[in-house]
Amino acid sequence: MRSYYAELFTLNNQLLGEYTKRATNHQALLDALKDVNGMIQLAARLRHGQPKSAVILACRKAIKANNIHALFYIVKTGREESR
């Protein structure tokens, strides 16, 4: 019986370790997304009206496509890359 409890204790510690790792990674992801969103908002505040909305939409599109180069270009110029 004692060996079963020891095995259960070990398994529980492993599960807690994995949960802690997942929770830490999740928090790091949320912090990174907040930083990216703040950068997009700053870039959008440099513009007014329709260009402001266009920057936000283009940035969201670049993030969805996982295109970091395009994201930097949009923040820098305020428009999407022409292909």
Coordinates of N, CA and C in Angstrom, one line a residue:
M1 N 0.8 -1.2 0.0 CA 0.0 0.0 0.0 C 0.9 1.3 0.0
R2 N 2.0 1.2 0.8 CA 2.8 2.4 0.9 C 3.4 2.7 -0.5
S3 N 3.8 1.7 -1.3 CA 4.4 1.9 -2.6 C 3.4 2.6 -3.5
Y4 N 2.1 2.3 -3.4 CA 1.1 2.9 -4.2 C 0.9 4.4 -3.9
Y5 N 1.0 4.7 -2.6 CA 1.0 6.1 -2.2 C 2.2 6.9 -2.7
A6 N 3.3 6.2 -2.6 CA 4.6 6.9 -3.1 C 4.5 7.1 -4.6
E7 N 3.9 6.2 -5.3 CA 3.8 6.3 -6.8 C 2.8 7.4 -7.1
L8 N 1.7 7.5 -6.3 CA 0.7 8.5 -6.5 C 1.3 9.9 -6.2
F9 N 2.1 10.0 -5.1 CA 2.7 11.2 -4.8 C 3.6 11.7 -5.9
T10 N 4.4 10.8 -6.5 CA 5.3 11.2 -7.6 C 4.5 11.6 -8.8
L11 N 3.5 10.9 -9.1 CA 2.7 11.3 -10.3 C 2.0 12.6 -10.0
N12 N 1.5 12.9 -8.8 CA 0.9 14.2 -8.5 C 1.9 15.3 -8.6
N13 N 3.1 15.1 -8.2 CA 4.2 16.1 -8.3 C 4.5 16.4 -9.8
Q14 N 4.5 15.4 -10.6 CA 4.7 15.5 -12.0 C 3.6 16.4 -12.7
L15 N 2.4 16.0 -12.3 CA 1.2 16.8 -12.8 C 1.3 18.2 -12.4
L16 N 1.6 18.5 -11.2 CA 1.7 19.9 -10.7 C 2.8 20.6 -11.4
G17 N 3.9 19.9 -11.7 CA 5.0 20.6 -12.4 C 4.6 20.9 -13.8
E18 N 3.9 20.0 -14.5 CA 3.5 20.3 -15.9 C 2.5 21.4 -15.9
Y19 N 1.6 21.5 -14.9 CA 0.6 22.5 -14.8 C 1.3 23.9 -14.6
T20 N 2.3 23.9 -13.7 CA 3.0 25.1 -13.4 C 3.7 25.6 -14.7
K21 N 4.3 24.7 -15.4 CA 5.0 25.0 -16.7 C 4.0 25.6 -17.7
R22 N 2.8 25.0 -17.8 CA 1.8 25.5 -18.7 C 1.3 26.8 -18.3
A23 N 1.0 27.0 -17.0 CA 0.5 28.3 -16.5 C 1.6 29.4 -16.8
T24 N 2.8 29.1 -16.6 CA 3.9 30.1 -16.8 C 4.0 30.5 -18.3
N25 N 3.9 29.5 -19.2 CA 3.9 29.7 -20.6 C 2.7 30.6 -21.0
H26 N 1.6 30.3 -20.5 CA 0.4 31.0 -20.8 C 0.5 32.4 -20.4
Q27 N 1.0 32.7 -19.2 CA 1.2 34.1 -18.7 C 2.2 34.8 -19.6
A28 N 3.3 34.1 -20.0 CA 4.2 34.8 -20.9 C 3.6 35.1 -22.2
L29 N 2.8 34.3 -22.7 CA 2.1 34.6 -24.0 C 1.2 35.8 -23.9
L30 N 0.4 35.8 -22.8 CA -0.5 36.9 -22.5 C 0.3 38.3 -22.4
D31 N 1.4 38.2 -21.7 CA 2.2 39.4 -21.6 C 2.8 39.9 -22.9
A32 N 3.2 38.9 -23.8 CA 3.7 39.3 -25.1 C 2.6 39.8 -26.0
L33 N 1.4 39.3 -25.9 CA 0.3 39.8 -26.7 C -0.1 41.2 -26.2
K34 N 0.0 41.5 -24.9 CA -0.3 42.8 -24.5 C 0.7 43.8 -25.0
D35 N 2.0 43.4 -25.0 CA 3.0 44.3 -25.6 C 2.8 44.5 -27.1
V36 N 2.5 43.5 -27.8 CA 2.2 43.7 -29.3 C 1.0 44.6 -29.5
N37 N -0.1 44.4 -28.7 CA -1.3 45.2 -28.8 C -1.0 46.6 -28.5
G38 N -0.1 46.9 -27.5 CA 0.3 48.2 -27.1 C 1.0 48.9 -28.3
M39 N 1.9 48.1 -28.9 CA 2.7 48.7 -30.0 C 1.7 49.0 -31.2
I40 N 0.8 48.2 -31.4 CA -0.2 48.5 -32.5 C -1.0 49.7 -32.2
Q41 N -1.4 49.8 -30.9 CA -2.2 51.0 -30.5 C -1.4 52.3 -30.7
L42 N -0.1 52.2 -30.3 CA 0.7 53.4 -30.5 C 0.9 53.8 -32.0
A43 N 1.0 52.8 -32.8 CA 1.2 53.0 -34.2 C -0.2 53.6 -34.8
A44 N -1.3 53.1 -34.3 CA -2.6 53.6 -34.7 C -2.8 55.1 -34.3
R45 N -2.4 55.4 -33.1 CA -2.6 56.7 -32.5 C -1.8 57.8 -33.3
L46 N -0.9 57.4 -34.1 CA -0.1 58.4 -34.9 C -1.0 58.8 -36.1
R47 N -2.1 58.1 -36.4 CA -2.9 58.4 -37.5 C -4.3 58.7 -37.0
H48 N -5.2 59.2 -37.9 CA -6.5 59.6 -37.5 C -7.5 59.2 -38.6
G49 N -8.7 58.7 -38.1 CA -9.7 58.3 -39.0 C -9.5 57.0 -39.7
Q50 N -9.8 57.0 -41.0 CA -9.7 55.8 -41.8 C -8.3 55.2 -41.7
P51 N -7.2 56.0 -41.9 CA -5.9 55.4 -41.8 C -5.6 54.7 -40.5
K52 N -6.2 55.2 -39.4 CA -6.0 54.6 -38.1 C -6.6 53.2 -38.1
S53 N -7.8 53.1 -38.6 CA -8.5 51.8 -38.7 C -7.8 50.8 -39.6
A54 N -7.2 51.4 -40.7 CA -6.5 50.6 -41.7 C -5.3 50.0 -41.1
V55 N -4.6 50.7 -40.2 CA -3.4 50.2 -39.6 C -3.7 49.1 -38.7
I56 N -4.8 49.2 -37.9 CA -5.2 48.2 -36.9 C -5.6 46.9 -37.7
L57 N -6.4 47.1 -38.7 CA -6.8 45.9 -39.5 C -5.6 45.2 -40.2
A58 N -4.7 46.0 -40.8 CA -3.5 45.4 -41.4 C -2.6 44.7 -40.4
C59 N -2.5 45.3 -39.2 CA -1.7 44.6 -38.2 C -2.3 43.3 -37.8
R60 N -3.6 43.3 -37.6 CA -4.3 42.1 -37.2 C -4.1 41.0 -38.3
K61 N -4.2 41.4 -39.5 CA -4.1 40.5 -40.6 C -2.7 39.9 -40.7
A62 N -1.6 40.8 -40.4 CA -0.3 40.3 -40.4 C 0.0 39.3 -39.3
I63 N -0.6 39.6 -38.1 CA -0.4 38.7 -37.0 C -1.1 37.4 -37.2
K64 N -2.2 37.4 -37.8 CA -3.0 36.2 -38.1 C -2.2 35.3 -39.1
A65 N -1.5 36.0 -40.1 CA -0.7 35.3 -41.1 C 0.7 35.0 -40.5
N66 N 1.0 35.4 -39.3 CA 2.3 35.2 -38.7 C 3.4 35.8 -39.5
N67 N 3.2 37.0 -40.0 CA 4.1 37.7 -40.9 C 4.7 38.9 -40.1
I68 N 5.8 38.7 -39.4 CA 6.4 39.7 -38.6 C 7.0 40.8 -39.4
H69 N 7.6 40.5 -40.6 CA 8.2 41.5 -41.4 C 7.1 42.5 -41.9
A70 N 5.9 42.0 -42.3 CA 4.8 42.8 -42.7 C 4.3 43.7 -41.5
L71 N 4.3 43.1 -40.3 CA 3.9 43.9 -39.2 C 4.8 45.1 -38.9
F72 N 6.1 44.9 -39.0 CA 7.0 46.0 -38.8 C 6.8 47.0 -39.9
Y73 N 6.6 46.6 -41.1 CA 6.4 47.5 -42.2 C 5.2 48.3 -42.0
I74 N 4.1 47.7 -41.6 CA 2.8 48.4 -41.4 C 3.0 49.4 -40.3
V75 N 3.6 49.1 -39.2 CA 3.9 50.0 -38.1 C 4.7 51.2 -38.6
K76 N 5.7 50.9 -39.4 CA 6.6 51.9 -39.8 C 6.0 52.9 -40.8
T77 N 5.2 52.3 -41.8 CA 4.7 53.1 -42.9 C 3.2 53.4 -42.8
G78 N 2.5 52.6 -42.1 CA 1.1 52.8 -42.0 C 0.2 52.2 -43.1
R79 N 0.9 51.4 -43.9 CA 0.1 50.7 -45.0 C 0.7 49.3 -45.2
E80 N 0.0 48.5 -45.8 CA 0.4 47.1 -46.1 C 1.5 47.1 -47.2
E81 N 2.3 46.1 -47.3 CA 3.3 45.9 -48.3 C 2.5 45.7 -49.6
S82 N 3.0 46.3 -50.7 CA 2.4 46.0 -52.0 C 3.3 44.9 -52.6
R83 N 2.6 43.9 -53.2 CA 3.4 42.8 -53.7 C 3.6 42.9 -55.2

